[in-house]
Amino acid sequence: MAGAGPGGFPRDDDKLAARLARLARLARLARHARGAFVLVAALAGTAFAASDLADLGAARSAARAADGQPAVVVLWTPGCLACRKSLAELERFTAIAAQDGVAVRTLVPAAQHADARRLLAERGISLHLAAADDQLDTTSQRLLLDNALAYAIDREGRVVATRGGLLAVRVLEGLAHVAKSQ
């Protein structure tokens, strides 16, 4: 099988290329439907960086969750592997952000709130968890299947930076810095 790794399974770079091609198609569809929506593939790592997710319905939910203070708001789902891998980092970041005066909020789609609470309890992770009370647009829902979406929100309730994929503490600290400095 061409492009296969050991055991006939697709190589990681093949999986990444397929994911990036799917995201590019999604971006083209979104650009036609919503205007300026752009996804930029990261050259390093297995996730993608979102350079402009501010037009998505998820961004509106994130801005409301910030409650008028600088905040980092992360939207995730229990079925998303990158989201589950990011939870411990998110918990560590929460303690750092509190000392820095930045709120950290995590949101899940309302239909998955109970599953998310159960997952956090099973892992012994303590996070502020709220349900995204509005209907997320289709593009947000599709991205949340594979990626956590993180938003830096300034004091005015504006989305000032975004990120998608695996969320390490250093990535979240960068978002917090941007949220606080605006």
PDB file of C-alpha atoms in Angstrom:
ATOM      1  CA  MET A   1       0.000   0.000   0.000  1.00  0.00           C
ATOM      2  CA  ALA A   2       1.559   3.310  -1.078  1.00  0.00           C
ATOM      3  CA  GLY A   3       2.235   5.715   1.766  1.00  0.00           C
ATOM      4  CA  ALA A   4       1.669   3.061   4.410  1.00  0.00           C
ATOM      5  CA  GLY A   5       3.761   2.777   7.499  1.00  0.00           C
ATOM      6  CA  PRO A   6       4.398  -0.351   9.585  1.00  0.00           C
ATOM      7  CA  GLY A   7       1.498  -2.805   9.577  1.00  0.00           C
ATOM      8  CA  GLY A   8      -0.155  -1.101   6.596  1.00  0.00           C
ATOM      9  CA  PHE A   9      -1.428   1.789   8.732  1.00  0.00           C
ATOM     10  CA  PRO A  10      -1.198   5.348   7.348  1.00  0.00           C
ATOM     11  CA  ARG A  11       1.920   7.230   8.379  1.00  0.00           C
ATOM     12  CA  ASP A  12       1.454  10.189  10.731  1.00  0.00           C
ATOM     13  CA  ASP A  13       2.478  12.640   7.991  1.00  0.00           C
ATOM     14  CA  ASP A  14      -0.188  11.126   5.711  1.00  0.00           C
ATOM     15  CA  LYS A  15      -2.816  11.603   8.437  1.00  0.00           C
ATOM     16  CA  LEU A  16      -1.700  15.198   8.948  1.00  0.00           C
ATOM     17  CA  ALA A  17      -1.803  15.891   5.214  1.00  0.00           C
ATOM     18  CA  ALA A  18      -5.322  14.453   5.008  1.00  0.00           C
ATOM     19  CA  ARG A  19      -6.470  16.560   7.981  1.00  0.00           C
ATOM     20  CA  LEU A  20      -4.952  19.729   6.509  1.00  0.00           C
ATOM     21  CA  ALA A  21      -6.607  19.045   3.141  1.00  0.00           C
ATOM     22  CA  ARG A  22      -9.953  18.603   4.915  1.00  0.00           C
ATOM     23  CA  LEU A  23      -9.439  21.854   6.841  1.00  0.00           C
ATOM     24  CA  ALA A  24      -8.526  23.682   3.625  1.00  0.00           C
ATOM     25  CA  ARG A  25     -11.773  22.495   2.004  1.00  0.00           C
ATOM     26  CA  LEU A  26     -13.680  23.586   5.113  1.00  0.00           C
ATOM     27  CA  ALA A  27     -11.980  27.004   5.004  1.00  0.00           C
ATOM     28  CA  ARG A  28     -12.925  27.469   1.342  1.00  0.00           C
ATOM     29  CA  LEU A  29     -16.553  26.620   2.129  1.00  0.00           C
ATOM     30  CA  ALA A  30     -16.573  28.935   5.125  1.00  0.00           C
ATOM     31  CA  ARG A  31     -14.971  31.758   3.148  1.00  0.00           C
ATOM     32  CA  HIS A  32     -17.769  31.568   0.581  1.00  0.00           C
ATOM     33  CA  ALA A  33     -20.419  31.365   3.294  1.00  0.00           C
ATOM     34  CA  ARG A  34     -19.131  33.789   5.927  1.00  0.00           C
ATOM     35  CA  GLY A  35     -16.482  36.096   4.541  1.00  0.00           C
ATOM     36  CA  ALA A  36     -13.018  36.342   6.039  1.00  0.00           C
ATOM     37  CA  PHE A  37     -12.355  32.947   7.582  1.00  0.00           C
ATOM     38  CA  VAL A  38      -8.878  31.576   7.233  1.00  0.00           C
ATOM     39  CA  LEU A  39      -7.146  28.491   8.602  1.00  0.00           C
ATOM     40  CA  VAL A  40      -3.363  28.357   8.497  1.00  0.00           C
ATOM     41  CA  ALA A  41      -1.650  24.981   8.820  1.00  0.00           C
ATOM     42  CA  ALA A  42       1.087  24.793  11.439  1.00  0.00           C
ATOM     43  CA  LEU A  43       4.416  23.598  10.095  1.00  0.00           C
ATOM     44  CA  ALA A  44       5.341  21.962  13.393  1.00  0.00           C
ATOM     45  CA  GLY A  45       3.297  19.611  15.509  1.00  0.00           C
ATOM     46  CA  THR A  46       0.202  17.641  14.686  1.00  0.00           C
ATOM     47  CA  ALA A  47      -2.400  20.364  15.199  1.00  0.00           C
ATOM     48  CA  PHE A  48      -3.294  23.458  13.262  1.00  0.00           C
ATOM     49  CA  ALA A  49      -3.112  27.078  14.377  1.00  0.00           C
ATOM     50  CA  ALA A  50      -6.224  29.129  13.801  1.00  0.00           C
ATOM     51  CA  SER A  51      -5.254  32.610  12.681  1.00  0.00           C
ATOM     52  CA  ASP A  52      -8.774  33.965  12.470  1.00  0.00           C
ATOM     53  CA  LEU A  53     -11.662  32.194  14.206  1.00  0.00           C
ATOM     54  CA  ALA A  54     -13.310  35.437  15.293  1.00  0.00           C
ATOM     55  CA  ASP A  55     -16.216  35.075  12.858  1.00  0.00           C
ATOM     56  CA  LEU A  56     -17.280  31.704  14.226  1.00  0.00           C
ATOM     57  CA  GLY A  57     -20.262  31.201  16.527  1.00  0.00           C
ATOM     58  CA  ALA A  58     -17.818  29.716  19.036  1.00  0.00           C
ATOM     59  CA  ALA A  59     -16.134  33.127  19.361  1.00  0.00           C
ATOM     60  CA  ARG A  60     -19.400  34.759  20.415  1.00  0.00           C
ATOM     61  CA  SER A  61     -19.907  32.110  23.105  1.00  0.00           C
ATOM     62  CA  ALA A  62     -16.324  32.639  24.279  1.00  0.00           C
ATOM     63  CA  ALA A  63     -16.712  36.422  24.524  1.00  0.00           C
ATOM     64  CA  ARG A  64     -19.884  36.090  26.621  1.00  0.00           C
ATOM     65  CA  ALA A  65     -18.154  33.647  28.969  1.00  0.00           C
ATOM     66  CA  ALA A  66     -15.411  36.173  29.759  1.00  0.00           C
ATOM     67  CA  ASP A  67     -17.773  38.370  31.819  1.00  0.00           C
ATOM     68  CA  GLY A  68     -15.988  41.662  31.106  1.00  0.00           C
ATOM     69  CA  GLN A  69     -12.526  40.662  32.283  1.00  0.00           C
ATOM     70  CA  PRO A  70      -9.404  39.579  30.434  1.00  0.00           C
ATOM     71  CA  ALA A  71      -9.892  35.872  29.879  1.00  0.00           C
ATOM     72  CA  VAL A  72      -8.813  32.784  28.037  1.00  0.00           C
ATOM     73  CA  VAL A  73     -11.855  30.770  27.021  1.00  0.00           C
ATOM     74  CA  VAL A  74     -11.424  27.229  25.731  1.00  0.00           C
ATOM     75  CA  LEU A  75     -14.165  25.370  23.907  1.00  0.00           C
ATOM     76  CA  TRP A  76     -13.822  21.610  23.831  1.00  0.00           C
ATOM     77  CA  THR A  77     -15.760  18.368  23.597  1.00  0.00           C
ATOM     78  CA  PRO A  78     -15.252  15.099  25.493  1.00  0.00           C
ATOM     79  CA  GLY A  79     -14.965  13.136  22.229  1.00  0.00           C
ATOM     80  CA  CYS A  80     -12.058  15.214  20.886  1.00  0.00           C
ATOM     81  CA  LEU A  81      -8.638  13.574  21.411  1.00  0.00           C
ATOM     82  CA  ALA A  82      -6.694  16.874  21.288  1.00  0.00           C
ATOM     83  CA  CYS A  83      -9.141  18.303  23.819  1.00  0.00           C
ATOM     84  CA  ARG A  84      -8.675  15.400  26.247  1.00  0.00           C
ATOM     85  CA  LYS A  85      -4.895  15.629  25.871  1.00  0.00           C
ATOM     86  CA  SER A  86      -5.035  19.366  26.668  1.00  0.00           C
ATOM     87  CA  LEU A  87      -7.058  19.090  29.905  1.00  0.00           C
ATOM     88  CA  ALA A  88      -4.119  18.585  32.304  1.00  0.00           C
ATOM     89  CA  GLU A  89      -2.240  21.494  30.702  1.00  0.00           C
ATOM     90  CA  LEU A  90      -5.373  23.613  30.956  1.00  0.00           C
ATOM     91  CA  GLU A  91      -5.696  22.799  34.651  1.00  0.00           C
ATOM     92  CA  ARG A  92      -2.036  23.786  35.280  1.00  0.00           C
ATOM     93  CA  PHE A  93      -2.526  27.002  33.320  1.00  0.00           C
ATOM     94  CA  THR A  94      -5.616  27.921  35.377  1.00  0.00           C
ATOM     95  CA  ALA A  95      -3.483  28.319  38.531  1.00  0.00           C
ATOM     96  CA  ILE A  96      -0.917  30.458  36.678  1.00  0.00           C
ATOM     97  CA  ALA A  97      -3.574  32.691  35.105  1.00  0.00           C
ATOM     98  CA  ALA A  98      -5.357  33.314  38.409  1.00  0.00           C
ATOM     99  CA  GLN A  99      -2.144  34.820  39.824  1.00  0.00           C
ATOM    100  CA  ASP A 100      -1.840  36.980  36.720  1.00  0.00           C
ATOM    101  CA  GLY A 101      -5.398  38.362  36.866  1.00  0.00           C
ATOM    102  CA  VAL A 102      -6.696  36.483  33.829  1.00  0.00           C
ATOM    103  CA  ALA A 103      -9.860  34.413  34.073  1.00  0.00           C
ATOM    104  CA  VAL A 104      -9.928  30.948  32.542  1.00  0.00           C
ATOM    105  CA  ARG A 105     -13.224  29.516  31.362  1.00  0.00           C
ATOM    106  CA  THR A 106     -13.929  26.242  29.605  1.00  0.00           C
ATOM    107  CA  LEU A 107     -17.061  25.676  27.569  1.00  0.00           C
ATOM    108  CA  VAL A 108     -18.570  22.559  26.066  1.00  0.00           C
ATOM    109  CA  PRO A 109     -21.642  22.290  23.850  1.00  0.00           C
ATOM    110  CA  ALA A 110     -24.717  22.054  26.081  1.00  0.00           C
ATOM    111  CA  ALA A 111     -25.592  18.546  24.852  1.00  0.00           C
ATOM    112  CA  GLN A 112     -22.182  17.277  26.030  1.00  0.00           C
ATOM    113  CA  HIS A 113     -21.998  19.059  29.387  1.00  0.00           C
ATOM    114  CA  ALA A 114     -22.833  15.977  31.501  1.00  0.00           C
ATOM    115  CA  ASP A 115     -20.262  13.845  29.646  1.00  0.00           C
ATOM    116  CA  ALA A 116     -17.622  16.557  30.093  1.00  0.00           C
ATOM    117  CA  ARG A 117     -18.290  16.797  33.844  1.00  0.00           C
ATOM    118  CA  ARG A 118     -18.005  13.010  34.127  1.00  0.00           C
ATOM    119  CA  LEU A 119     -14.704  13.012  32.183  1.00  0.00           C
ATOM    120  CA  LEU A 120     -13.225  15.721  34.416  1.00  0.00           C
ATOM    121  CA  ALA A 121     -14.331  13.850  37.553  1.00  0.00           C
ATOM    122  CA  GLU A 122     -12.819  10.560  36.287  1.00  0.00           C
ATOM    123  CA  ARG A 123      -9.487  12.295  35.675  1.00  0.00           C
ATOM    124  CA  GLY A 124      -9.565  14.317  38.904  1.00  0.00           C
ATOM    125  CA  ILE A 125      -9.281  17.578  36.965  1.00  0.00           C
ATOM    126  CA  SER A 126     -10.783  20.731  38.418  1.00  0.00           C
ATOM    127  CA  LEU A 127     -11.864  23.319  35.846  1.00  0.00           C
ATOM    128  CA  HIS A 128     -14.562  25.969  35.583  1.00  0.00           C
ATOM    129  CA  LEU A 129     -16.966  24.260  33.188  1.00  0.00           C
ATOM    130  CA  ALA A 130     -19.949  25.915  31.534  1.00  0.00           C
ATOM    131  CA  ALA A 131     -22.245  24.943  28.711  1.00  0.00           C
ATOM    132  CA  ALA A 132     -22.234  26.934  25.496  1.00  0.00           C
ATOM    133  CA  ASP A 133     -25.850  28.019  25.756  1.00  0.00           C
ATOM    134  CA  ASP A 134     -26.296  29.109  22.155  1.00  0.00           C
ATOM    135  CA  GLN A 135     -26.290  26.971  19.047  1.00  0.00           C
ATOM    136  CA  LEU A 136     -22.775  26.815  17.626  1.00  0.00           C
ATOM    137  CA  ASP A 137     -22.481  27.209  13.872  1.00  0.00           C
ATOM    138  CA  THR A 138     -21.618  24.176  11.745  1.00  0.00           C
ATOM    139  CA  THR A 139     -17.994  25.195  11.201  1.00  0.00           C
ATOM    140  CA  SER A 140     -17.401  25.531  14.966  1.00  0.00           C
ATOM    141  CA  GLN A 141     -19.015  22.147  15.575  1.00  0.00           C
ATOM    142  CA  ARG A 142     -16.834  20.458  12.939  1.00  0.00           C
ATOM    143  CA  LEU A 143     -13.627  21.987  14.275  1.00  0.00           C
ATOM    144  CA  LEU A 144     -14.551  20.923  17.816  1.00  0.00           C
ATOM    145  CA  LEU A 145     -14.664  17.284  16.716  1.00  0.00           C
ATOM    146  CA  ASP A 146     -10.848  17.283  16.404  1.00  0.00           C
ATOM    147  CA  ASN A 147      -9.562  20.412  18.142  1.00  0.00           C
ATOM    148  CA  ALA A 148      -9.912  22.497  21.233  1.00  0.00           C
ATOM    149  CA  LEU A 149     -10.555  26.139  20.286  1.00  0.00           C
ATOM    150  CA  ALA A 150      -8.998  28.777  22.547  1.00  0.00           C
ATOM    151  CA  TYR A 151      -9.803  32.482  22.555  1.00  0.00           C
ATOM    152  CA  ALA A 152      -8.119  35.447  24.232  1.00  0.00           C
ATOM    153  CA  ILE A 153     -10.814  37.937  25.248  1.00  0.00           C
ATOM    154  CA  ASP A 154      -9.951  41.499  26.303  1.00  0.00           C
ATOM    155  CA  ARG A 155     -11.755  43.647  28.909  1.00  0.00           C
ATOM    156  CA  GLU A 156     -14.076  44.994  26.217  1.00  0.00           C
ATOM    157  CA  GLY A 157     -15.275  41.504  25.331  1.00  0.00           C
ATOM    158  CA  ARG A 158     -13.446  41.383  21.991  1.00  0.00           C
ATOM    159  CA  VAL A 159     -11.689  38.316  20.639  1.00  0.00           C
ATOM    160  CA  VAL A 160      -8.068  39.473  20.315  1.00  0.00           C
ATOM    161  CA  ALA A 161      -6.293  36.157  19.601  1.00  0.00           C
ATOM    162  CA  THR A 162      -7.211  32.574  18.799  1.00  0.00           C
ATOM    163  CA  ARG A 163      -5.639  29.169  18.744  1.00  0.00           C
ATOM    164  CA  GLY A 164      -6.779  25.660  17.875  1.00  0.00           C
ATOM    165  CA  GLY A 165      -5.426  22.156  18.424  1.00  0.00           C
ATOM    166  CA  LEU A 166      -3.335  20.840  21.294  1.00  0.00           C
ATOM    167  CA  LEU A 167      -3.074  23.495  23.973  1.00  0.00           C
ATOM    168  CA  ALA A 168       0.166  23.547  25.950  1.00  0.00           C
ATOM    169  CA  VAL A 169       0.707  25.869  28.920  1.00  0.00           C
ATOM    170  CA  ARG A 170       3.038  28.096  26.852  1.00  0.00           C
ATOM    171  CA  VAL A 171       0.353  28.546  24.170  1.00  0.00           C
ATOM    172  CA  LEU A 172      -2.248  29.423  26.800  1.00  0.00           C
ATOM    173  CA  GLU A 173       0.173  31.835  28.501  1.00  0.00           C
ATOM    174  CA  GLY A 174       0.609  33.626  25.180  1.00  0.00           C
ATOM    175  CA  LEU A 175      -3.152  34.009  24.846  1.00  0.00           C
ATOM    176  CA  ALA A 176      -3.372  35.304  28.432  1.00  0.00           C
ATOM    177  CA  HIS A 177      -0.678  37.888  27.756  1.00  0.00           C
ATOM    178  CA  VAL A 178      -2.521  39.149  24.682  1.00  0.00           C
ATOM    179  CA  ALA A 179      -5.860  39.265  26.549  1.00  0.00           C
ATOM    180  CA  LYS A 180      -4.360  41.272  29.393  1.00  0.00           C
ATOM    181  CA  SER A 181      -2.320  43.669  27.259  1.00  0.00           C
ATOM    182  CA  GLN A 182      -5.194  44.886  25.081  1.00  0.00           C
TER     183      GLN A 182
END
